[in-house]
């Protein structure tokens, strides 16, 4: 007669990770990566400067952060034609890190009419992520608008973004010195 299948020993109960002792305070969260700081700043500034666009995106269920993150992480590559991409890349280098934020806000302003038109049609997110949404957007032509944003908000954002940039550089310098040992 066939023998019964061998039985396996019971598995040990799952172990739970040890919780930190109650006397140690929790460590602060790590700083946001530079691109995420910029995205958060753009979202805040669009809400202040372009509330109708922020509202239309919210009503359509589209995150303002998603296309903004794409623009910044790709450095406008595959978003703008070559000449406009070069302009968008050079403007923050010449004018300061806060101009990355002002450039994104100018891009959202450029998209205002199309956002209003597509908000109720259901294809807004696809348009923003897959289409040529920024067709006709000229970064250098937005210099006056970005300058006005810089006058209204520049000091606040420049100080905050540059402070974060300095902290990141210090952390990176500290990390490389450890690697060099």
PDB file of C-alpha atoms in Angstrom:
ATOM      1  CA  UNK A   1       0.000   0.000   0.000  1.00  0.00           C
ATOM      2  CA  UNK A   2       1.167   3.583  -0.664  1.00  0.00           C
ATOM      3  CA  UNK A   3       2.611   5.331   2.327  1.00  0.00           C
ATOM      4  CA  UNK A   4       1.006   8.532   3.590  1.00  0.00           C
ATOM      5  CA  UNK A   5       2.743  11.805   2.579  1.00  0.00           C
ATOM      6  CA  UNK A   6       5.285  12.994   5.124  1.00  0.00           C
ATOM      7  CA  UNK A   7       4.066  15.681   7.467  1.00  0.00           C
ATOM      8  CA  UNK A   8       6.044  18.839   7.834  1.00  0.00           C
ATOM      9  CA  UNK A   9       6.918  20.188  11.254  1.00  0.00           C
ATOM     10  CA  UNK A  10       4.840  23.169  12.313  1.00  0.00           C
ATOM     11  CA  UNK A  11       6.362  26.521  11.361  1.00  0.00           C
ATOM     12  CA  UNK A  12       7.475  28.786  14.209  1.00  0.00           C
ATOM     13  CA  UNK A  13       5.173  31.699  15.023  1.00  0.00           C
ATOM     14  CA  UNK A  14       6.022  34.917  13.163  1.00  0.00           C
ATOM     15  CA  UNK A  15       8.314  37.201  15.070  1.00  0.00           C
ATOM     16  CA  UNK A  16       7.392  40.807  15.588  1.00  0.00           C
ATOM     17  CA  UNK A  17      10.023  43.479  15.220  1.00  0.00           C
ATOM     18  CA  UNK A  18      11.285  44.817  18.482  1.00  0.00           C
ATOM     19  CA  UNK A  19       9.927  48.239  19.252  1.00  0.00           C
ATOM     20  CA  UNK A  20      12.394  50.922  20.332  1.00  0.00           C
ATOM     21  CA  UNK A  21      12.711  51.442  24.048  1.00  0.00           C
ATOM     22  CA  UNK A  22      10.254  54.072  25.283  1.00  0.00           C
ATOM     23  CA  UNK A  23      13.074  56.260  26.629  1.00  0.00           C
ATOM     24  CA  UNK A  24      14.430  57.022  23.121  1.00  0.00           C
ATOM     25  CA  UNK A  25      12.610  59.760  21.193  1.00  0.00           C
ATOM     26  CA  UNK A  26      11.656  59.016  17.610  1.00  0.00           C
ATOM     27  CA  UNK A  27      14.091  60.397  15.062  1.00  0.00           C
ATOM     28  CA  UNK A  28      12.856  63.234  12.839  1.00  0.00           C
ATOM     29  CA  UNK A  29      11.746  62.287   9.352  1.00  0.00           C
ATOM     30  CA  UNK A  30      14.446  62.574   6.696  1.00  0.00           C
ATOM     31  CA  UNK A  31      14.415  65.748   4.604  1.00  0.00           C
ATOM     32  CA  UNK A  32      12.524  65.649   1.337  1.00  0.00           C
ATOM     33  CA  UNK A  33      14.586  65.115  -1.797  1.00  0.00           C
ATOM     34  CA  UNK A  34      15.183  68.407  -3.632  1.00  0.00           C
ATOM     35  CA  UNK A  35      12.684  67.582  -6.401  1.00  0.00           C
ATOM     36  CA  UNK A  36       9.964  66.863  -3.843  1.00  0.00           C
ATOM     37  CA  UNK A  37      10.625  70.165  -2.058  1.00  0.00           C
ATOM     38  CA  UNK A  38      10.226  71.936  -5.386  1.00  0.00           C
ATOM     39  CA  UNK A  39       7.017  70.051  -6.181  1.00  0.00           C
ATOM     40  CA  UNK A  40       5.512  70.946  -2.789  1.00  0.00           C
ATOM     41  CA  UNK A  41       6.477  74.569  -3.331  1.00  0.00           C
ATOM     42  CA  UNK A  42       4.904  74.621  -6.813  1.00  0.00           C
ATOM     43  CA  UNK A  43       1.675  73.111  -5.461  1.00  0.00           C
ATOM     44  CA  UNK A  44       1.539  75.755  -2.729  1.00  0.00           C
ATOM     45  CA  UNK A  45       2.282  78.643  -5.086  1.00  0.00           C
ATOM     46  CA  UNK A  46      -0.220  77.514  -7.743  1.00  0.00           C
ATOM     47  CA  UNK A  47      -2.825  77.421  -4.973  1.00  0.00           C
ATOM     48  CA  UNK A  48      -1.954  81.024  -4.059  1.00  0.00           C
ATOM     49  CA  UNK A  49      -1.426  82.501  -7.527  1.00  0.00           C
ATOM     50  CA  UNK A  50      -3.724  80.407  -9.718  1.00  0.00           C
ATOM     51  CA  UNK A  51      -6.567  79.224  -7.465  1.00  0.00           C
ATOM     52  CA  UNK A  52      -8.910  78.584 -10.409  1.00  0.00           C
ATOM     53  CA  UNK A  53      -6.421  76.130 -11.932  1.00  0.00           C
ATOM     54  CA  UNK A  54      -5.770  74.403  -8.605  1.00  0.00           C
ATOM     55  CA  UNK A  55      -9.519  74.139  -8.069  1.00  0.00           C
ATOM     56  CA  UNK A  56     -10.227  72.785 -11.566  1.00  0.00           C
ATOM     57  CA  UNK A  57      -7.535  70.124 -11.130  1.00  0.00           C
ATOM     58  CA  UNK A  58      -8.889  69.163  -7.716  1.00  0.00           C
ATOM     59  CA  UNK A  59     -12.463  68.891  -9.046  1.00  0.00           C
ATOM     60  CA  UNK A  60     -11.241  66.738 -11.939  1.00  0.00           C
ATOM     61  CA  UNK A  61      -9.402  64.486  -9.487  1.00  0.00           C
ATOM     62  CA  UNK A  62      -6.018  65.276 -11.024  1.00  0.00           C
ATOM     63  CA  UNK A  63      -2.956  65.793  -8.867  1.00  0.00           C
ATOM     64  CA  UNK A  64      -1.086  68.974  -9.631  1.00  0.00           C
ATOM     65  CA  UNK A  65       2.037  67.320  -8.232  1.00  0.00           C
ATOM     66  CA  UNK A  66       2.182  64.476 -10.762  1.00  0.00           C
ATOM     67  CA  UNK A  67       2.862  66.480 -13.960  1.00  0.00           C
ATOM     68  CA  UNK A  68       5.016  68.936 -11.989  1.00  0.00           C
ATOM     69  CA  UNK A  69       7.160  66.097 -10.671  1.00  0.00           C
ATOM     70  CA  UNK A  70       7.537  64.761 -14.216  1.00  0.00           C
ATOM     71  CA  UNK A  71       8.621  68.156 -15.549  1.00  0.00           C
ATOM     72  CA  UNK A  72      11.220  68.623 -12.828  1.00  0.00           C
ATOM     73  CA  UNK A  73      12.581  65.090 -12.715  1.00  0.00           C
ATOM     74  CA  UNK A  74      12.954  64.964 -16.494  1.00  0.00           C
ATOM     75  CA  UNK A  75      14.388  68.507 -16.602  1.00  0.00           C
ATOM     76  CA  UNK A  76      11.674  69.235 -19.202  1.00  0.00           C
ATOM     77  CA  UNK A  77      13.103  66.527 -21.510  1.00  0.00           C
ATOM     78  CA  UNK A  78      10.326  64.952 -23.630  1.00  0.00           C
ATOM     79  CA  UNK A  79       8.040  67.703 -22.353  1.00  0.00           C
ATOM     80  CA  UNK A  80       9.261  70.724 -24.312  1.00  0.00           C
ATOM     81  CA  UNK A  81      10.916  71.054 -27.713  1.00  0.00           C
ATOM     82  CA  UNK A  82      14.713  71.255 -27.595  1.00  0.00           C
ATOM     83  CA  UNK A  83      15.088  75.069 -27.633  1.00  0.00           C
ATOM     84  CA  UNK A  84      12.422  75.615 -24.952  1.00  0.00           C
ATOM     85  CA  UNK A  85      13.897  72.790 -22.870  1.00  0.00           C
ATOM     86  CA  UNK A  86      17.299  74.483 -23.007  1.00  0.00           C
ATOM     87  CA  UNK A  87      15.697  77.760 -21.893  1.00  0.00           C
ATOM     88  CA  UNK A  88      13.912  76.008 -19.022  1.00  0.00           C
ATOM     89  CA  UNK A  89      17.180  74.392 -17.992  1.00  0.00           C
ATOM     90  CA  UNK A  90      19.243  77.609 -18.105  1.00  0.00           C
ATOM     91  CA  UNK A  91      16.806  80.055 -16.451  1.00  0.00           C
ATOM     92  CA  UNK A  92      17.134  78.597 -12.905  1.00  0.00           C
ATOM     93  CA  UNK A  93      20.905  78.339 -13.313  1.00  0.00           C
ATOM     94  CA  UNK A  94      21.152  82.035 -14.121  1.00  0.00           C
ATOM     95  CA  UNK A  95      18.356  83.394 -11.921  1.00  0.00           C
ATOM     96  CA  UNK A  96      18.355  81.035  -8.925  1.00  0.00           C
ATOM     97  CA  UNK A  97      16.793  77.800  -7.766  1.00  0.00           C
ATOM     98  CA  UNK A  98      13.461  79.484  -6.976  1.00  0.00           C
ATOM     99  CA  UNK A  99      12.992  80.093 -10.702  1.00  0.00           C
ATOM    100  CA  UNK A 100      12.399  76.353 -11.162  1.00  0.00           C
ATOM    101  CA  UNK A 101       9.267  76.908  -9.071  1.00  0.00           C
ATOM    102  CA  UNK A 102       8.273  80.085 -10.925  1.00  0.00           C
ATOM    103  CA  UNK A 103       8.799  78.346 -14.270  1.00  0.00           C
ATOM    104  CA  UNK A 104       6.452  75.531 -13.251  1.00  0.00           C
ATOM    105  CA  UNK A 105       3.839  78.036 -12.100  1.00  0.00           C
ATOM    106  CA  UNK A 106       4.181  79.832 -15.454  1.00  0.00           C
ATOM    107  CA  UNK A 107       3.692  76.479 -17.215  1.00  0.00           C
ATOM    108  CA  UNK A 108       0.498  75.844 -15.215  1.00  0.00           C
ATOM    109  CA  UNK A 109      -0.687  79.360 -16.088  1.00  0.00           C
ATOM    110  CA  UNK A 110      -0.040  78.567 -19.776  1.00  0.00           C
ATOM    111  CA  UNK A 111      -2.226  75.456 -19.421  1.00  0.00           C
ATOM    112  CA  UNK A 112      -5.110  77.319 -17.737  1.00  0.00           C
ATOM    113  CA  UNK A 113      -7.538  77.465 -20.674  1.00  0.00           C
ATOM    114  CA  UNK A 114      -6.919  73.862 -21.691  1.00  0.00           C
ATOM    115  CA  UNK A 115      -7.391  72.689 -18.093  1.00  0.00           C
ATOM    116  CA  UNK A 116     -10.705  74.528 -17.889  1.00  0.00           C
ATOM    117  CA  UNK A 117     -11.809  72.993 -21.198  1.00  0.00           C
ATOM    118  CA  UNK A 118     -10.774  69.418 -20.360  1.00  0.00           C
ATOM    119  CA  UNK A 119     -11.581  69.328 -16.630  1.00  0.00           C
ATOM    120  CA  UNK A 120     -15.046  67.881 -17.156  1.00  0.00           C
ATOM    121  CA  UNK A 121     -14.235  65.643 -20.137  1.00  0.00           C
ATOM    122  CA  UNK A 122     -12.272  63.048 -18.158  1.00  0.00           C
ATOM    123  CA  UNK A 123      -9.137  63.154 -20.308  1.00  0.00           C
ATOM    124  CA  UNK A 124      -7.272  65.840 -18.397  1.00  0.00           C
ATOM    125  CA  UNK A 125      -4.717  63.567 -16.738  1.00  0.00           C
ATOM    126  CA  UNK A 126      -3.934  61.778 -20.011  1.00  0.00           C
ATOM    127  CA  UNK A 127      -3.579  65.122 -21.734  1.00  0.00           C
ATOM    128  CA  UNK A 128      -1.185  66.396 -19.054  1.00  0.00           C
ATOM    129  CA  UNK A 129       0.962  63.273 -18.946  1.00  0.00           C
ATOM    130  CA  UNK A 130       0.868  61.905 -22.488  1.00  0.00           C
ATOM    131  CA  UNK A 131      -0.059  64.736 -24.790  1.00  0.00           C
ATOM    132  CA  UNK A 132       1.811  67.767 -25.964  1.00  0.00           C
ATOM    133  CA  UNK A 133       0.267  69.768 -23.150  1.00  0.00           C
ATOM    134  CA  UNK A 134       2.912  72.478 -23.130  1.00  0.00           C
ATOM    135  CA  UNK A 135       2.863  73.059 -26.875  1.00  0.00           C
ATOM    136  CA  UNK A 136       3.547  76.725 -27.470  1.00  0.00           C
ATOM    137  CA  UNK A 137       5.020  77.313 -24.001  1.00  0.00           C
ATOM    138  CA  UNK A 138       8.014  79.644 -24.273  1.00  0.00           C
ATOM    139  CA  UNK A 139       9.984  79.858 -21.007  1.00  0.00           C
ATOM    140  CA  UNK A 140      11.827  83.066 -21.934  1.00  0.00           C
ATOM    141  CA  UNK A 141       8.542  84.727 -22.895  1.00  0.00           C
ATOM    142  CA  UNK A 142       7.402  84.126 -19.301  1.00  0.00           C
ATOM    143  CA  UNK A 143      10.255  86.239 -17.851  1.00  0.00           C
ATOM    144  CA  UNK A 144       7.971  89.147 -16.909  1.00  0.00           C
ATOM    145  CA  UNK A 145       5.498  86.869 -15.115  1.00  0.00           C
ATOM    146  CA  UNK A 146       8.290  84.974 -13.340  1.00  0.00           C
ATOM    147  CA  UNK A 147       9.814  88.316 -12.327  1.00  0.00           C
ATOM    148  CA  UNK A 148       6.481  89.368 -10.804  1.00  0.00           C
ATOM    149  CA  UNK A 149       6.333  86.068  -8.912  1.00  0.00           C
ATOM    150  CA  UNK A 150       9.888  86.663  -7.718  1.00  0.00           C
ATOM    151  CA  UNK A 151       8.923  90.110  -6.411  1.00  0.00           C
ATOM    152  CA  UNK A 152       5.923  88.731  -4.523  1.00  0.00           C
ATOM    153  CA  UNK A 153       7.350  85.429  -3.293  1.00  0.00           C
ATOM    154  CA  UNK A 154      11.031  85.319  -4.193  1.00  0.00           C
ATOM    155  CA  UNK A 155      12.544  86.195  -0.834  1.00  0.00           C
ATOM    156  CA  UNK A 156      10.519  83.569   1.008  1.00  0.00           C
ATOM    157  CA  UNK A 157      11.091  80.734  -1.438  1.00  0.00           C
ATOM    158  CA  UNK A 158      14.704  81.586  -2.255  1.00  0.00           C
ATOM    159  CA  UNK A 159      15.640  81.557   1.419  1.00  0.00           C
ATOM    160  CA  UNK A 160      13.774  78.306   2.065  1.00  0.00           C
ATOM    161  CA  UNK A 161      14.947  76.445  -1.054  1.00  0.00           C
ATOM    162  CA  UNK A 162      18.557  77.595  -0.755  1.00  0.00           C
ATOM    163  CA  UNK A 163      18.618  76.655   2.925  1.00  0.00           C
ATOM    164  CA  UNK A 164      17.432  73.170   2.013  1.00  0.00           C
ATOM    165  CA  UNK A 165      20.013  73.024  -0.757  1.00  0.00           C
ATOM    166  CA  UNK A 166      22.775  73.934   1.712  1.00  0.00           C
ATOM    167  CA  UNK A 167      21.636  71.234   4.139  1.00  0.00           C
ATOM    168  CA  UNK A 168      21.629  68.676   1.319  1.00  0.00           C
ATOM    169  CA  UNK A 169      25.174  69.694   0.278  1.00  0.00           C
ATOM    170  CA  UNK A 170      26.393  69.401   3.862  1.00  0.00           C
ATOM    171  CA  UNK A 171      24.831  65.951   4.185  1.00  0.00           C
ATOM    172  CA  UNK A 172      26.358  64.847   0.888  1.00  0.00           C
ATOM    173  CA  UNK A 173      29.757  66.193   1.918  1.00  0.00           C
ATOM    174  CA  UNK A 174      29.469  64.319   5.206  1.00  0.00           C
ATOM    175  CA  UNK A 175      28.461  61.141   3.397  1.00  0.00           C
ATOM    176  CA  UNK A 176      31.374  61.304   0.954  1.00  0.00           C
ATOM    177  CA  UNK A 177      33.901  61.852   3.723  1.00  0.00           C
ATOM    178  CA  UNK A 178      32.731  58.643   5.369  1.00  0.00           C
ATOM    179  CA  UNK A 179      33.033  56.776   2.072  1.00  0.00           C
ATOM    180  CA  UNK A 180      36.547  58.144   1.597  1.00  0.00           C
ATOM    181  CA  UNK A 181      37.794  56.618   4.864  1.00  0.00           C
TER     182      UNK A 181
END
